[in-house]
Coordinates of C-alpha atoms in Angstrom, one line a residue:
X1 CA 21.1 12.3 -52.4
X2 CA 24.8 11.8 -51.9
X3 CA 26.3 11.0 -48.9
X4 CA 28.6 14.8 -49.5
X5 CA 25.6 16.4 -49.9
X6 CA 23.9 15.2 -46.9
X7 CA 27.2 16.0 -45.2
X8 CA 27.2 19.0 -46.4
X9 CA 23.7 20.3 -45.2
X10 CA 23.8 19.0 -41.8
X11 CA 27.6 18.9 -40.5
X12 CA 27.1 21.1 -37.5
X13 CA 28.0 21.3 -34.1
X14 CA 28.5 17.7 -32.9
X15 CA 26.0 16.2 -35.7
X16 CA 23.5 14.9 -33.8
X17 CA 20.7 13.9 -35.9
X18 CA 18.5 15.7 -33.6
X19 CA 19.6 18.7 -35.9
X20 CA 19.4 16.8 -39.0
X21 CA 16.3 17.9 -41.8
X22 CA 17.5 15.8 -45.1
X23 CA 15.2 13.2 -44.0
X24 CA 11.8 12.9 -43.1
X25 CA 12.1 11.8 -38.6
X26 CA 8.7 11.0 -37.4
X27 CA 8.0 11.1 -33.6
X28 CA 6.1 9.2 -31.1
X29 CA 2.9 7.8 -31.5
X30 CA 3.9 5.6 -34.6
X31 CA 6.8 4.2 -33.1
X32 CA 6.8 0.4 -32.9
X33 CA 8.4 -0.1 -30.4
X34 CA 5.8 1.7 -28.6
X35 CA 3.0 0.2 -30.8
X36 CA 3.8 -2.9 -29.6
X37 CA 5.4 -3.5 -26.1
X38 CA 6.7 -7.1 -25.2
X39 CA 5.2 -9.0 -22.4
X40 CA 7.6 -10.1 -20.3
X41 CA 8.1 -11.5 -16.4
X42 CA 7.9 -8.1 -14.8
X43 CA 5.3 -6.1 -17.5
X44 CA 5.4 -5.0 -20.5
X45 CA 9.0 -3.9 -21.9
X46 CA 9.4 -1.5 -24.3
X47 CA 12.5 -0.8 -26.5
X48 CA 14.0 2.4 -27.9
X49 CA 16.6 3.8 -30.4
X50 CA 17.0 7.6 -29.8
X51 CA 18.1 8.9 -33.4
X52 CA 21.2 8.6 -33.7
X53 CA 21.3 6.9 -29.9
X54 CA 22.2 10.6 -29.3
X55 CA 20.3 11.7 -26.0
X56 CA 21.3 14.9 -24.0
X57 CA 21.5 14.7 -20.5
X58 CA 17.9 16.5 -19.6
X59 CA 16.5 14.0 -22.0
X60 CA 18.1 11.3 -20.7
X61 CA 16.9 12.4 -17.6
X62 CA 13.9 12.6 -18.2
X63 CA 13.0 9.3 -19.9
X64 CA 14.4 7.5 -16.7
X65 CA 12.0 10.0 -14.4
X66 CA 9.5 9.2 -16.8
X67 CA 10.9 4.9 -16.7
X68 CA 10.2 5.6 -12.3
X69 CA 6.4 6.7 -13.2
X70 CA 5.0 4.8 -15.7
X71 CA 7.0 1.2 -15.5
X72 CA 8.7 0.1 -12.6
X73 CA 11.8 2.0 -11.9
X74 CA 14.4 -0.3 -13.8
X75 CA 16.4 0.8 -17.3
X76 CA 18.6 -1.8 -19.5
X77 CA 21.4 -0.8 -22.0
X78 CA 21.3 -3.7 -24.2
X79 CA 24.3 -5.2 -26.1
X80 CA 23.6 -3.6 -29.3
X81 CA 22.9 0.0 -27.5
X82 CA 19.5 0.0 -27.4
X83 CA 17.6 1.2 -24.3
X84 CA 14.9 -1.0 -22.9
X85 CA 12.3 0.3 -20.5
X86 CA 10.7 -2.4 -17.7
X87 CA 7.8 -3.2 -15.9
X88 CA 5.3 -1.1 -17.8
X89 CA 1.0 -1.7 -17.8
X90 CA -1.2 -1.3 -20.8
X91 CA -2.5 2.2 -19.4
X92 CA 0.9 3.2 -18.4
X93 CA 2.6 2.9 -22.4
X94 CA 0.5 6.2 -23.8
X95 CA 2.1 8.6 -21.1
X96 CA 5.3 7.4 -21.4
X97 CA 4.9 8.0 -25.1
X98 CA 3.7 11.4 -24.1
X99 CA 6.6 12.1 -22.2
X100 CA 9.8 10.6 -24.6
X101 CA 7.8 12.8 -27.2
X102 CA 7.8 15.8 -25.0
X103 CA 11.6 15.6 -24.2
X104 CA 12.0 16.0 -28.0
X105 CA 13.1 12.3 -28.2
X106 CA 12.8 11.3 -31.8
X107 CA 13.3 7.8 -33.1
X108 CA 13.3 6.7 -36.7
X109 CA 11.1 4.7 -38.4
X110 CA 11.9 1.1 -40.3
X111 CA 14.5 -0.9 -39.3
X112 CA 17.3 -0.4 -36.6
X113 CA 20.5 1.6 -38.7
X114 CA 23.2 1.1 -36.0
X115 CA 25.7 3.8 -36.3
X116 CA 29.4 3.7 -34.7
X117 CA 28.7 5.5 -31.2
X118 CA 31.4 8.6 -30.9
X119 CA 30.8 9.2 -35.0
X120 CA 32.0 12.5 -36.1
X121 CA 34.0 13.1 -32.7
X122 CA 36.1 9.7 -32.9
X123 CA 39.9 10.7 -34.4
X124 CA 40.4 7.3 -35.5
X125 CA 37.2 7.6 -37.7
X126 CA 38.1 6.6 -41.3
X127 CA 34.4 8.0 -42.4
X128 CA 31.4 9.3 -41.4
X129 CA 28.4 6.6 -40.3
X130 CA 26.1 9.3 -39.4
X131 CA 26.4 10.5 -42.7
X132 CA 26.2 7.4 -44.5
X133 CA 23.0 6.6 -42.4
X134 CA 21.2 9.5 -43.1
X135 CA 21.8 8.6 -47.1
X136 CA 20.8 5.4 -46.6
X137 CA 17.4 6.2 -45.6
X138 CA 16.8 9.3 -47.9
X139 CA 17.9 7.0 -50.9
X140 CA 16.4 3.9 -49.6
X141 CA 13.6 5.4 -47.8
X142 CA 10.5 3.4 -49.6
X143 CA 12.4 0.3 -49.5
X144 CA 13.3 0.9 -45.7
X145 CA 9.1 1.2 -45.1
X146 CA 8.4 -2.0 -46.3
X147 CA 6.1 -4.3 -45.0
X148 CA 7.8 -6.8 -46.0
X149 CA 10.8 -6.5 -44.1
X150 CA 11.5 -8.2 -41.1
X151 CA 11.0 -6.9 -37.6
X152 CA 14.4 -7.8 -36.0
X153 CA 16.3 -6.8 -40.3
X154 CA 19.0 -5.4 -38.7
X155 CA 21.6 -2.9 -40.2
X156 CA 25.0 -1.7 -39.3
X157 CA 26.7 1.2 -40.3
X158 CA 30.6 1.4 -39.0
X159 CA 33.0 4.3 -39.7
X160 CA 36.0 2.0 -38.3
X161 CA 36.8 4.1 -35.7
X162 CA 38.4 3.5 -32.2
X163 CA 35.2 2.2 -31.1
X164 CA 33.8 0.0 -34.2
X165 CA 31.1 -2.2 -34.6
X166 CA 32.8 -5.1 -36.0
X167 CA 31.1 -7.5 -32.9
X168 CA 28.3 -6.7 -33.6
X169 CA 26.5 -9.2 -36.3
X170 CA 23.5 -7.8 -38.8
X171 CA 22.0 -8.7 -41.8
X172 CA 23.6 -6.1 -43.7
X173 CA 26.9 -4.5 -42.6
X174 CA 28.1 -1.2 -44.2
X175 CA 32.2 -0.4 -43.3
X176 CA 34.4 2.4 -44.2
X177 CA 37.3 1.3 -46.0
X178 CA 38.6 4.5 -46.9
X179 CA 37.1 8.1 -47.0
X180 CA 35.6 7.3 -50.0
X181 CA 35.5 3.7 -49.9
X182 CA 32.8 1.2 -48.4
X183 CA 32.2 -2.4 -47.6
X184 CA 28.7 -3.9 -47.9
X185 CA 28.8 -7.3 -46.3
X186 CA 25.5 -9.4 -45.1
X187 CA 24.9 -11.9 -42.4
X188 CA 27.6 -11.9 -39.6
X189 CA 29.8 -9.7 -37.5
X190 CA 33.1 -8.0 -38.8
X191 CA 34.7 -11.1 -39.2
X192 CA 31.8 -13.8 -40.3
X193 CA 29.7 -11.7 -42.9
X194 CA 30.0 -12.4 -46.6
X195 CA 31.4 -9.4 -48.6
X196 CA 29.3 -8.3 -51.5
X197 CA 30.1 -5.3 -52.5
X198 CA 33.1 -2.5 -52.2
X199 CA 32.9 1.2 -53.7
X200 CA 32.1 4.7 -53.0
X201 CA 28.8 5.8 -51.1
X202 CA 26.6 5.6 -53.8
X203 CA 27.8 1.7 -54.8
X204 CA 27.0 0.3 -51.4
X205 CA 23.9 2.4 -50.7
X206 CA 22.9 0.9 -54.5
X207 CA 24.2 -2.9 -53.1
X208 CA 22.0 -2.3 -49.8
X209 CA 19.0 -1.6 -51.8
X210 CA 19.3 -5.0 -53.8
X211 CA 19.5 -7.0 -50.6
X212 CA 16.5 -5.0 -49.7
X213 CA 14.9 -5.7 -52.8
X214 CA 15.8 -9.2 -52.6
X215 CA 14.3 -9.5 -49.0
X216 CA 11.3 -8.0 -49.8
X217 CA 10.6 -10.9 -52.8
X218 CA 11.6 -13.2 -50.1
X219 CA 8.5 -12.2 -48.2
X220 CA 8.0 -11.0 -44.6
X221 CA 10.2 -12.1 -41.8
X222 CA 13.0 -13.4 -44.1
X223 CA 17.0 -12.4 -42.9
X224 CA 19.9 -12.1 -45.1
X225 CA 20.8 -15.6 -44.3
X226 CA 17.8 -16.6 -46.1
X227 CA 19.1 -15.3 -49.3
X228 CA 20.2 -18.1 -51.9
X229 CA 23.7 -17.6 -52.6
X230 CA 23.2 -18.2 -56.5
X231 CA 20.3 -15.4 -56.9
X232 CA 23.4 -13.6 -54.6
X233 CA 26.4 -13.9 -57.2
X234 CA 23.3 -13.5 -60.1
X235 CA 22.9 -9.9 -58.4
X236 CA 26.3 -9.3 -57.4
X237 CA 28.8 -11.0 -59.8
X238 CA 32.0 -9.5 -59.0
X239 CA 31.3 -10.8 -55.4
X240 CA 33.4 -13.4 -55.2
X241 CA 36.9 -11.2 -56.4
X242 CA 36.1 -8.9 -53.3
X243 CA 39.1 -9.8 -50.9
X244 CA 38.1 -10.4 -47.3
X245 CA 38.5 -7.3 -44.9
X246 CA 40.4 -8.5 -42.1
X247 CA 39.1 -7.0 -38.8
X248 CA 39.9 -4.5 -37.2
X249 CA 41.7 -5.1 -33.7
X250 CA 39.7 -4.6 -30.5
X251 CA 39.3 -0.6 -30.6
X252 CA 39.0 1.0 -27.2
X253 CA 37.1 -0.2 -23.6
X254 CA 33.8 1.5 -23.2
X255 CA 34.4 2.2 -19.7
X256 CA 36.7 4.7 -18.9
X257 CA 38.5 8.4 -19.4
X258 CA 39.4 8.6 -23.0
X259 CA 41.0 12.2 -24.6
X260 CA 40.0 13.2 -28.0
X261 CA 43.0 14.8 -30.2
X262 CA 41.2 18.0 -29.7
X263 CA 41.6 18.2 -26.1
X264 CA 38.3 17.1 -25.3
X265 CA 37.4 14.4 -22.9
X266 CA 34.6 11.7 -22.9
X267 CA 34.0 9.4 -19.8
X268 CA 32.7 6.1 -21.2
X269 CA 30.1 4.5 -18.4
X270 CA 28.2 0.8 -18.0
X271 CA 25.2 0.6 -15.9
X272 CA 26.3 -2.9 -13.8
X273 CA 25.5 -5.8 -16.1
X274 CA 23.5 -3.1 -18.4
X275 CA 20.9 -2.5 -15.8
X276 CA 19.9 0.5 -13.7
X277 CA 17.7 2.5 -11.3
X278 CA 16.1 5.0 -12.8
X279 CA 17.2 7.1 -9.4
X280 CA 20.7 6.5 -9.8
X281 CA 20.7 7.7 -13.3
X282 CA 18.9 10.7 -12.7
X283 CA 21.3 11.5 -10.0
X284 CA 24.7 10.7 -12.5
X285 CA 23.2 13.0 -15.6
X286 CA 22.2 15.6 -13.1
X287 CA 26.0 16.1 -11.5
X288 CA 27.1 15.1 -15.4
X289 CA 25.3 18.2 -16.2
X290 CA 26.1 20.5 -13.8
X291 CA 29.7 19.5 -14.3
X292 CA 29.4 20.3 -18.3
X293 CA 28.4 17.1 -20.2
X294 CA 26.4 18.1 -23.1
X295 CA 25.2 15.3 -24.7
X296 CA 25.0 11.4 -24.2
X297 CA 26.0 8.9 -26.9
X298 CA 24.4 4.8 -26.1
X299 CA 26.7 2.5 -27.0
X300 CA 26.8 -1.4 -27.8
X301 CA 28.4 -3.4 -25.0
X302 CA 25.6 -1.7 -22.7
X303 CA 26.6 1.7 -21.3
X304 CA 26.7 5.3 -22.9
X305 CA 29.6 7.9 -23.0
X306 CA 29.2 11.1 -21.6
X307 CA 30.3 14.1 -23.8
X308 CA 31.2 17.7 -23.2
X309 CA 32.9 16.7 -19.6
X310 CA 35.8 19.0 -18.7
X311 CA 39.1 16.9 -17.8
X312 CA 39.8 18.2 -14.5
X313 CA 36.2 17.2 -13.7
X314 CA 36.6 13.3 -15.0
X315 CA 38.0 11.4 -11.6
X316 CA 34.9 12.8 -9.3
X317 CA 32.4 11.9 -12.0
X318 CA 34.5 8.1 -11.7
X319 CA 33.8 8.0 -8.1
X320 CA 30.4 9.6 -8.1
X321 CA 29.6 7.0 -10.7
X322 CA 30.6 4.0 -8.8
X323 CA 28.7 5.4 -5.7
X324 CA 25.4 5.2 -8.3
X325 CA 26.5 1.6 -9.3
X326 CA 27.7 2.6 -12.6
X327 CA 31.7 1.9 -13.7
X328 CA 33.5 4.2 -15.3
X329 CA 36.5 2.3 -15.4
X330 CA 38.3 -0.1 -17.9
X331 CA 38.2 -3.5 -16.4
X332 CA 36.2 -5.7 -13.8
X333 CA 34.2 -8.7 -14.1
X334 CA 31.2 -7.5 -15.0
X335 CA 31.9 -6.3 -18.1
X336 CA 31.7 -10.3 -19.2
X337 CA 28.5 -10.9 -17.7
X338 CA 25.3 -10.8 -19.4
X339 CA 22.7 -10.9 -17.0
X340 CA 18.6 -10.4 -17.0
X341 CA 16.4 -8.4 -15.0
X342 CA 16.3 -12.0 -12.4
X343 CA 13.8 -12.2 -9.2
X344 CA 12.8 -9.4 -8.1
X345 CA 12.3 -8.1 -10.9
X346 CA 11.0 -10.3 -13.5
X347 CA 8.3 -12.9 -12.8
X348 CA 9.4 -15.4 -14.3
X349 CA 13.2 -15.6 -12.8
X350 CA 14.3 -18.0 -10.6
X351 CA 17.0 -16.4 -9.0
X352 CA 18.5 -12.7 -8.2
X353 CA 21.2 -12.9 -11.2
X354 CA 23.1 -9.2 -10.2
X355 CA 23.3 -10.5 -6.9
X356 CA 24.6 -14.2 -7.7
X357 CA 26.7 -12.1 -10.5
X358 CA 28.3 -10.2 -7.6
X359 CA 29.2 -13.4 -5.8
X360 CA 31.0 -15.5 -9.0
X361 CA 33.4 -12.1 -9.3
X362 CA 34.3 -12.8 -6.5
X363 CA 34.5 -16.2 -5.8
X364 CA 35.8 -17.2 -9.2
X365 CA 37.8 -14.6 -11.0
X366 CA 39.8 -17.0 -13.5
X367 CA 36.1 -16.9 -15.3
X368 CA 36.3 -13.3 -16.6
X369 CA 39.5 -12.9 -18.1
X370 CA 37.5 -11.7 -21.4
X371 CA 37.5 -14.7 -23.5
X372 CA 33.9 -15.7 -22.7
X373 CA 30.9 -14.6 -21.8
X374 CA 28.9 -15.8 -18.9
X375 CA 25.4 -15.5 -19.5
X376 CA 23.4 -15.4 -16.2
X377 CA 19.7 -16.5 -17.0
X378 CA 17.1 -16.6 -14.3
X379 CA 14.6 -18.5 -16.5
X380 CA 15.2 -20.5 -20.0
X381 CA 13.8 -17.4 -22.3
X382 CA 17.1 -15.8 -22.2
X383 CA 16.1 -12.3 -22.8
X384 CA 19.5 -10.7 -21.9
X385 CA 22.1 -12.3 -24.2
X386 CA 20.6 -13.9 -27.5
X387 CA 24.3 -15.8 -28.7
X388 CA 26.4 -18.7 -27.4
X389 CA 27.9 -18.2 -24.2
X390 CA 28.8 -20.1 -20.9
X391 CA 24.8 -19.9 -19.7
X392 CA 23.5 -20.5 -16.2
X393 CA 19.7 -20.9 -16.2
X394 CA 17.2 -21.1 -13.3
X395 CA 14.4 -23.5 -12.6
X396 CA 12.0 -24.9 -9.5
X397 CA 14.6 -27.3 -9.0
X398 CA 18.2 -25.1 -9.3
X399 CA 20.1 -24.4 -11.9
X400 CA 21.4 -25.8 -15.5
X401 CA 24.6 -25.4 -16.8
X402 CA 25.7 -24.8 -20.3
X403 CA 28.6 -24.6 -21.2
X404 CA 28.3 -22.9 -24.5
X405 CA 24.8 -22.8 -25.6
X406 CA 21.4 -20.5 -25.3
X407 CA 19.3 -20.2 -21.9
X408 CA 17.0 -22.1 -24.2
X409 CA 19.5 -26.0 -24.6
X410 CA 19.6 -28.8 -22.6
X411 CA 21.9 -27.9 -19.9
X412 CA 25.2 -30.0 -19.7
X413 CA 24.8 -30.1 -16.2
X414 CA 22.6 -29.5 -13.1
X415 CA 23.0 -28.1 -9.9
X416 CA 21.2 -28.0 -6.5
X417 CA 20.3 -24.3 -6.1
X418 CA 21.8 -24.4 -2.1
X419 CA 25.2 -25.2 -3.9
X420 CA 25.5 -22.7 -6.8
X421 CA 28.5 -20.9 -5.8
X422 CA 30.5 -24.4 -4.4
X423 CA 29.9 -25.3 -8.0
X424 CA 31.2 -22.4 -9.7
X425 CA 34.0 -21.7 -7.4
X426 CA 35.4 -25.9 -8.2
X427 CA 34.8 -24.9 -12.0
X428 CA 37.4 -22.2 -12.0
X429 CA 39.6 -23.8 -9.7
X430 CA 39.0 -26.7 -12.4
X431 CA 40.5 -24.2 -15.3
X432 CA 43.1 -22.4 -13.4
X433 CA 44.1 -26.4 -12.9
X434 CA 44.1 -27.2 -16.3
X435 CA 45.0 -24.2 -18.2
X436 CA 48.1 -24.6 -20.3
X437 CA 50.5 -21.6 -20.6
X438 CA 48.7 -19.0 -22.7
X439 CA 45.4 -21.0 -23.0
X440 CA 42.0 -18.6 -22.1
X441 CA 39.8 -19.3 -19.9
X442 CA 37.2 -19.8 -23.2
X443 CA 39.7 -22.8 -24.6
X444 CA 40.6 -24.7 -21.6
X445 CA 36.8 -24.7 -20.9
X446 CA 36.4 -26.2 -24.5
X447 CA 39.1 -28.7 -23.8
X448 CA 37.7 -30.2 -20.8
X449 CA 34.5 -30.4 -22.4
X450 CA 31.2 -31.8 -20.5
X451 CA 32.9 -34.5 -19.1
X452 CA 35.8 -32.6 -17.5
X453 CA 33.4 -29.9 -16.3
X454 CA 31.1 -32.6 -14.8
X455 CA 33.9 -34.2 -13.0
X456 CA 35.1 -30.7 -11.6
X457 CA 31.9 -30.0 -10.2
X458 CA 31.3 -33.3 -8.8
X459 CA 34.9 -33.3 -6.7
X460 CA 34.2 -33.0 -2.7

């Protein structure tokens, strides 16, 4: 099927692909995500992709009530948009699959297909991803069930809109060029991934079935970077005359009030660090809903937008969302902290990371000037950020420092837990010392390097 035709049997309303037939959507019960919860500190965790990551508000609502009764309370956005679901028993996983299947909560089968959040409402949009996606796995839908696909394959799909995908990294990327026009690229974000293929629809749904194919001879658990790039160009000669797509700029902040050329308004709104109470988001979707939201897209960079909102209505929902420890603002610290579940929560933390997150805004705001992430760990497993980033890990003994690695390296450095925030507070003081006109935060770190960092923290 081509990607007109699936447009043109399904383009109604807002396009949610609750309302979409062309392909075959399978509810709970055979969900793996469901099938196979991950043991972590505080439970079991289980991780969901609404279709679409469309959600309306009473569904929304719902999973969290349903979050409160069968796990323990706590809801995570993830970075990619994905909602995760804590603190869940063995006996407890069944009724909360009873209950996302009663709110009419569908999720897809095979592997993730992440879409550009606001498609079909975003003006800047140069082509549908919903539309695309839905191709994709009518076309490719044998291929997609394989066995022999990895777990984590991942797959992006990005109309190139105000609010793109290109951070994101996946095995295989898909990018409008044009209306007509896409870009199949494979292992990396918008900038990294390797260009294999440019055309209309059908050409880069025919280009995403040969990776497929090629990762299915692979065998099971194999990525895109696995792929040999001779059997690559072999496959895709004209590869290497494809000019690299430069990136698009940074489109616009999550959080915040953001008018559609229609007149219509969406409010764009992050849990604090991607984590929240399944109280407080009843109690936003509720006033959301009475105040005219309609429907709920998750987004990557962990938070949602809500949709339908009237304009006039916008600055209460701000301030009603703060008061439920949500921002629905464009700025802050927290928007550059990555931070886990931590004690309290999780089991296996070693300290309370939201509330040690809260203190480092504070005490040390040269940190989050948006060149870097800081990664706040409580134990080395590093569930809640899986790249590089300016990581702080917990242990018996304190913490480890490091300064641009995984919860999982050697820390550069290690500090006595009683003098965490001294430590911190000397390291930015360190780079607002040492910064050179213009420099980020993220260079001047690099500069100084594990000796100059050491030294910082070591100054009485």
């Amino acid at each position: 099927m081509s990607i007109e035709a699936v447009k043109a049997s399904d383009r109604t309303g807002e396009a949610d692909l609750h309302d979409r037939p062309a392909v075959e959507m399978r509810r709970r019960g055979a969900c793996p995500a469901l099938a196979a919860p991950m043991p972590t500190g505080d439970g079991l965790l289980v991780r969901l992709r609404p279709a679409g990551g469309a959600l309306t508000p009473s569904q929304f609502a719902a999973l969290a009530r349903s979050a409160a009764a069968h796990g323990n309370g706590i809801l995570e956005i993830t970075a990619r948009g994905n909602l995760q679901i804590r603190g869940l028993r063995a006996e407890t996983v069944g009724p909360l699959a009873a209950d996302v299947d009663a709110a009419g909560i569908i999720v897809l089968d095979g592997p993730a297909i992440e879409t550009s959040p606001l498609y079909g409402i975003d003006p800047g949009e140069v082509s549908d991803p919903a539309a695309m996606e839905m191709a994709l796995r009518s076309t490719l839908r044998d291929q997609l069930a394989s066995p022999q696909l990895a777990p984590k394959l991942s797959l992006v799909v990005d109309g190139a809109g105000s609010f793109g995908l290109s951070a994101l990294s996946a095995d295989i990327r898909i990018v409008a060029q044009s209306h007509t026009d896409w870009l199949v690229a494979i292992n990396g974000d918008g900038e990294t991934a390797m260009p294999i293929a440019i055309g209309a629809a059908e050409v880069a749904i025919s280009a995403v079935g040969e990776i497929l194919s090629l990762l299915a001879i692979l065998g099971q658990g194999r990525r895109a970077r696995d792929i040999d790039p001779a059997l690559l160009r072999a496959r895709f000669p004209a590869m290497d005359g494809i000019r690299s797509i430069a990136p698009r700029a940074a489109g616009m902040p999550l959080a915040g009030s953001h008018k559609l050329e229609d007149g219509k308004t969406i409010l764009g709104v992050r849990p604090e660090f991607g984590q929240m109470r399944a109280s407080d988001l009843v109690a936003l979707l509720d006033l959301a809903k009475a105040r005219g939201a309609t429907a709920i897209r998750l987004a990557p960079g962990r938070g949602f937008f809500l949709i339908g909102l009237p304009a006039d209505t916008v600055p209460a929902m701000q301030v009603a969302a703060a008061r439920h420890g949500f921002s629905a603002q464009p700025g802050g610290g927290s928007e550059h902290i990555a931070a886990c579940a931590g004690a309290g929560a999780c089991g296996s933390a070693f300290y309370e990371t939201r509330t040690l997150a809260r203190r480092l805004i504070a005490v040390a705001p040269t940190l989050f000037d948006g060149s870097l992430t800081l990664h706040l760990s409580g134990c080395t497993k590093g569930c809640a950020h899986a790249r590089p980033a300016l990581t702080l890990t917990g242990s018996a003994e304190g913490y480890g420092l490091i300064l641009n690695g995984l919860a999982a390296d050697l820390p550069d450095e290690r500090i006595a837990g009683g003098r965490i925030d001294f430590a911190i507070e000397r390291l930015a003081r360190s780079i607002e010392d040492n910064k050179d006109a213009g420099e980020s935060t993220a260079a001047c770190l690099t500069r100084l390097g594990a000796t100059g960092v050491s030294k910082a923290l070591r100054q009485e």
